[in-house]
């Protein structure tokens, strides 16, 4: 009988799918690297979300380990090269939480433009700041989407009703642009200089260097807003903090950080920054979808040898 370890909290549907297919499953969350290393030799498969870091040491200790499944799209928390070197399959669930992430990015955009967190906080304190709070409208603005995968595409459709001009920077869009007549593919410099809102939905650079640094903010409008619900190291947080303090841009909203969990960060207490704790994909609906996807994919691989959504 195959045996699978679920090491992060997720919908019980994953456990139920394994059990239905006669695959033994253990749910053990919050384990340290050393604790996982001790038990991983027992398992044929492993399921994670973002909390567990599947390190080289864990992979090397997994003598029976055949497949590692990520309930989500990003696999930054898995040492994919080491897994491949040891003939282990790594799977993800692209598209499973795309709508949730796009909706959160949209919520961050509206929160910035209408100053929702500040309005809420001051009103709760009895400070009637009506005269001091003036927002901006989304209508007629230009949205720049960097990266046009599942999330970027979904966001482009969410804002269509606001009569927005949508710019995209994506290498892959050229071959499929006929499917998206509502967007325009442009260079990175054209996007950052021409957009009122810049939403990042791209992969991190392979060398780990940030995509947006201090020199880029100088090319933006002072009224520009930055949204990052993709990967923390896409943005240099020190440069972003300086750009906000120097009024190079109007505001920023982040859901991801260079170091997580973010117990301390240079952006903490910056009044121009809205910060959320990596919750873009955290909806009831998305958690069920990704758990179901990853469990079915691992089940089909262990039982039938099917390879779906491998990275």
XYZ file of C-alpha atoms in Angstrom:
311
model
C 0.000 0.000 0.000
C 1.264 3.481 -0.909
C 1.653 6.011 1.895
C 1.364 9.808 1.658
C 2.254 12.584 4.103
C 0.218 15.817 4.156
C 2.450 18.268 6.029
C 0.425 21.492 5.695
C -3.121 22.404 6.622
C -5.554 21.993 3.734
C -9.063 20.839 2.923
C -9.938 17.372 4.191
C -10.974 16.472 0.648
C -7.326 15.559 -0.080
C -7.235 13.011 2.741
C -10.596 11.616 1.661
C -9.438 11.114 -1.927
C -6.345 9.195 -0.818
C -8.340 7.009 1.554
C -10.979 6.318 -1.112
C -8.194 5.029 -3.375
C -6.726 2.797 -0.645
C -3.679 5.015 -0.135
C -2.581 5.381 3.480
C -2.344 9.018 4.508
C -1.014 10.869 7.552
C -1.764 14.522 8.253
C 1.070 15.981 10.340
C 1.339 19.764 10.197
C 3.709 22.262 11.790
C 6.695 19.891 11.747
C 10.264 21.172 11.717
C 12.729 20.108 9.034
C 14.338 17.611 11.407
C 10.980 16.144 12.394
C 10.092 15.618 8.725
C 13.500 14.076 7.999
C 12.877 11.470 10.707
C 9.567 10.278 9.260
C 9.831 10.944 5.509
C 11.537 7.565 4.742
C 8.112 5.918 5.364
C 6.325 7.803 2.555
C 5.857 7.404 -1.187
C 4.301 10.829 -1.619
C 4.228 14.207 0.105
C 1.688 17.049 -0.129
C 2.489 20.630 0.896
C 1.093 24.110 0.557
C 3.450 27.028 1.304
C 4.367 26.543 4.963
C 6.538 23.434 4.569
C 9.940 23.994 2.990
C 10.871 20.802 1.163
C 14.637 21.134 1.484
C 17.477 19.134 -0.011
C 17.909 17.289 3.288
C 14.251 16.242 3.352
C 14.405 15.039 -0.237
C 17.589 13.043 0.334
C 16.028 11.431 3.415
C 12.961 10.362 1.428
C 14.301 7.023 0.242
C 10.845 5.861 -0.927
C 9.606 9.280 -1.974
C 8.338 9.266 -5.565
C 6.283 12.452 -5.802
C 5.918 15.826 -4.075
C 2.676 17.714 -4.694
C 2.147 21.413 -4.115
C -1.458 22.458 -3.479
C -0.993 25.736 -5.317
C 0.923 27.089 -8.281
C 4.285 28.268 -6.932
C 6.949 25.711 -6.033
C 9.499 28.098 -4.503
C 9.308 26.149 -1.241
C 10.431 22.919 -2.924
C 14.017 22.162 -3.969
C 12.965 21.101 -7.460
C 16.492 20.500 -8.878
C 17.370 18.102 -6.048
C 14.031 16.324 -6.452
C 14.663 15.811 -10.167
C 18.212 14.613 -9.522
C 16.727 11.932 -7.270
C 14.019 10.894 -9.744
C 11.192 12.454 -7.754
C 8.276 14.064 -9.537
C 7.163 17.547 -8.459
C 3.566 18.551 -9.257
C 1.607 21.732 -8.737
C -1.995 22.803 -9.321
C -1.932 25.702 -11.802
C -5.236 27.499 -12.140
C -6.666 26.055 -8.949
C -6.450 29.321 -7.043
C -6.150 31.775 -9.947
C -9.524 33.403 -9.378
C -8.911 33.770 -5.635
C -5.525 35.421 -6.228
C -6.846 37.722 -8.954
C -9.782 38.799 -6.766
C -7.408 39.566 -3.885
C -5.200 41.651 -6.181
C -8.327 43.520 -7.282
C -9.362 44.014 -3.653
C -5.922 45.470 -2.887
C -6.245 47.841 -5.841
C -9.605 49.145 -4.621
C -8.368 49.361 -1.030
C -5.472 51.568 -2.150
C -7.485 53.815 -4.440
C -10.301 54.357 -1.928
C -8.106 54.325 1.204
C -10.279 51.639 2.787
C -7.940 50.492 5.621
C -7.316 54.079 6.814
C -11.002 54.965 6.533
C -11.969 51.879 8.515
C -9.354 52.388 11.211
C -10.114 56.054 11.841
C -13.892 55.559 11.780
C -13.642 52.783 14.377
C -11.735 55.259 16.550
C -14.484 57.849 16.220
C -12.322 60.105 14.067
C -14.696 61.375 11.379
C -12.076 61.945 8.649
C -14.573 62.573 5.858
C -12.986 65.861 4.754
C -9.457 64.444 4.768
C -10.100 61.278 2.756
C -10.275 61.639 -0.991
C -9.944 58.532 -3.129
C -9.337 57.915 -6.816
C -11.583 56.196 -9.340
C -10.588 53.080 -11.261
C -12.550 54.066 -14.364
C -10.428 55.273 -17.323
C -7.174 54.369 -15.543
C -4.406 52.266 -17.099
C -3.656 48.936 -15.456
C -0.297 47.334 -16.164
C -0.139 43.571 -15.644
C 3.360 42.086 -15.501
C 3.074 38.396 -16.376
C 0.008 37.038 -18.143
C -0.557 33.554 -16.807
C -3.768 32.305 -15.206
C -3.904 35.041 -12.554
C -2.976 37.917 -14.848
C -5.559 36.818 -17.402
C -8.277 36.547 -14.757
C -7.471 40.006 -13.372
C -7.706 41.494 -16.867
C -11.274 40.201 -17.110
C -12.224 41.344 -13.593
C -11.459 44.978 -14.463
C -13.108 45.008 -17.906
C -16.294 46.523 -16.523
C -14.367 49.552 -15.264
C -13.519 50.792 -18.768
C -9.804 50.462 -18.119
C -6.894 50.523 -20.529
C -4.929 47.306 -19.935
C -1.223 46.989 -20.725
C 0.574 43.655 -20.397
C 4.240 42.713 -20.332
C 4.535 39.035 -21.211
C 6.848 37.088 -23.512
C 4.267 34.357 -23.987
C 1.407 36.690 -24.943
C 2.610 37.303 -28.511
C 1.747 33.761 -29.581
C -1.791 33.971 -28.155
C -2.681 37.668 -28.284
C -5.567 37.001 -30.681
C -7.347 35.392 -27.706
C -7.060 38.589 -25.628
C -8.055 41.561 -27.796
C -8.819 43.636 -24.699
C -5.132 43.961 -23.715
C -2.010 45.410 -25.341
C 1.398 43.763 -24.997
C 4.154 46.333 -24.406
C 7.739 46.551 -23.190
C 8.461 46.601 -19.463
C 9.589 50.253 -19.587
C 6.456 51.291 -21.487
C 4.285 49.498 -18.950
C 5.837 51.009 -15.832
C 5.923 54.528 -17.274
C 2.396 54.449 -18.690
C 0.424 52.629 -15.987
C -1.562 54.120 -13.113
C -1.633 50.740 -11.366
C 1.005 48.027 -11.784
C 0.030 44.519 -10.687
C 2.738 41.856 -10.610
C 1.788 38.306 -11.618
C 5.069 36.925 -12.921
C 7.611 34.386 -11.745
C 10.654 35.423 -9.764
C 13.926 35.712 -11.660
C 16.066 32.562 -11.590
C 18.953 34.534 -10.083
C 16.688 35.822 -7.301
C 17.190 39.484 -8.240
C 14.209 41.823 -7.872
C 12.291 42.882 -10.958
C 11.562 46.377 -9.676
C 14.307 48.491 -8.102
C 14.855 52.154 -7.249
C 15.633 53.255 -10.811
C 12.287 51.892 -12.012
C 10.235 54.010 -9.602
C 11.784 57.152 -11.090
C 10.212 56.200 -14.442
C 6.710 55.874 -12.939
C 4.060 58.520 -12.440
C 4.000 59.897 -8.866
C 0.341 58.777 -8.777
C 1.198 55.128 -9.535
C 0.203 52.234 -7.259
C 2.121 48.915 -7.065
C 0.443 45.574 -6.279
C 2.411 42.401 -5.550
C 0.479 39.186 -4.972
C 2.988 37.028 -6.847
C 6.420 36.443 -5.282
C 8.089 38.426 -2.499
C 11.519 38.797 -4.072
C 10.126 40.423 -7.228
C 10.156 43.722 -5.328
C 13.115 45.147 -3.413
C 11.309 46.174 -0.228
C 13.937 48.709 0.842
C 13.732 50.452 -2.529
C 9.927 50.359 -2.401
C 9.909 51.893 1.067
C 12.190 54.704 -0.098
C 10.072 55.268 -3.205
C 6.966 55.642 -1.027
C 8.697 57.965 1.436
C 10.137 60.108 -1.370
C 6.722 60.336 -3.117
C 8.037 58.669 -6.274
C 4.804 56.623 -6.258
C 1.488 57.029 -4.443
C 1.118 53.682 -2.691
C 1.699 49.947 -2.642
C -0.095 46.797 -1.540
C 1.759 43.548 -0.856
C 0.600 40.048 -0.039
C 4.046 38.426 -0.383
C 7.429 39.246 1.124
C 11.132 38.535 0.682
C 11.092 36.693 4.004
C 8.048 34.817 5.287
C 6.485 34.682 7.746
C 7.075 38.440 7.853
C 7.580 39.060 11.557
C 9.438 42.271 10.794
C 9.717 44.238 7.578
C 10.908 47.683 6.527
C 7.404 48.430 5.191
C 5.716 47.904 8.539
C 3.927 51.089 9.666
C 4.417 52.848 6.346
C 1.053 54.635 5.919
C 1.243 54.323 2.120
C 1.512 50.528 2.209
C -1.295 47.998 2.625
C 0.047 44.633 3.776
C -1.702 41.248 3.954
C -0.138 37.952 5.169
C 0.090 35.880 1.934
C -3.647 35.206 1.830
C -4.419 35.859 -1.850
C -5.130 32.176 -2.502
C -6.806 31.616 0.854
C -10.469 31.233 0.066
C -12.779 28.396 1.012
C -13.403 27.632 -2.654
C -9.750 27.667 -3.740
C -8.579 25.528 -0.812
C -10.988 22.780 -1.859
C -10.039 22.969 -5.536
C -6.251 22.777 -5.023
C -6.536 20.002 -2.410
C -8.727 17.991 -4.752
C -6.414 18.589 -7.706
C -3.187 17.638 -5.948
C -4.680 14.530 -4.304
C -6.075 13.263 -7.607
C -2.811 13.969 -9.407
C -0.703 12.106 -6.842
C -3.200 9.249 -6.701
C -3.186 8.860 -10.482
C 0.597 8.927 -10.555
C 1.108 6.347 -7.785
C -1.583 3.991 -9.082
C -1.485 4.511 -12.855
C 1.790 6.318 -13.506
C -0.019 9.380 -14.937
C 2.072 12.553 -14.868
C -0.106 15.672 -14.634
C 1.041 19.274 -13.998
C 4.669 18.336 -13.459
C 7.265 21.095 -13.088
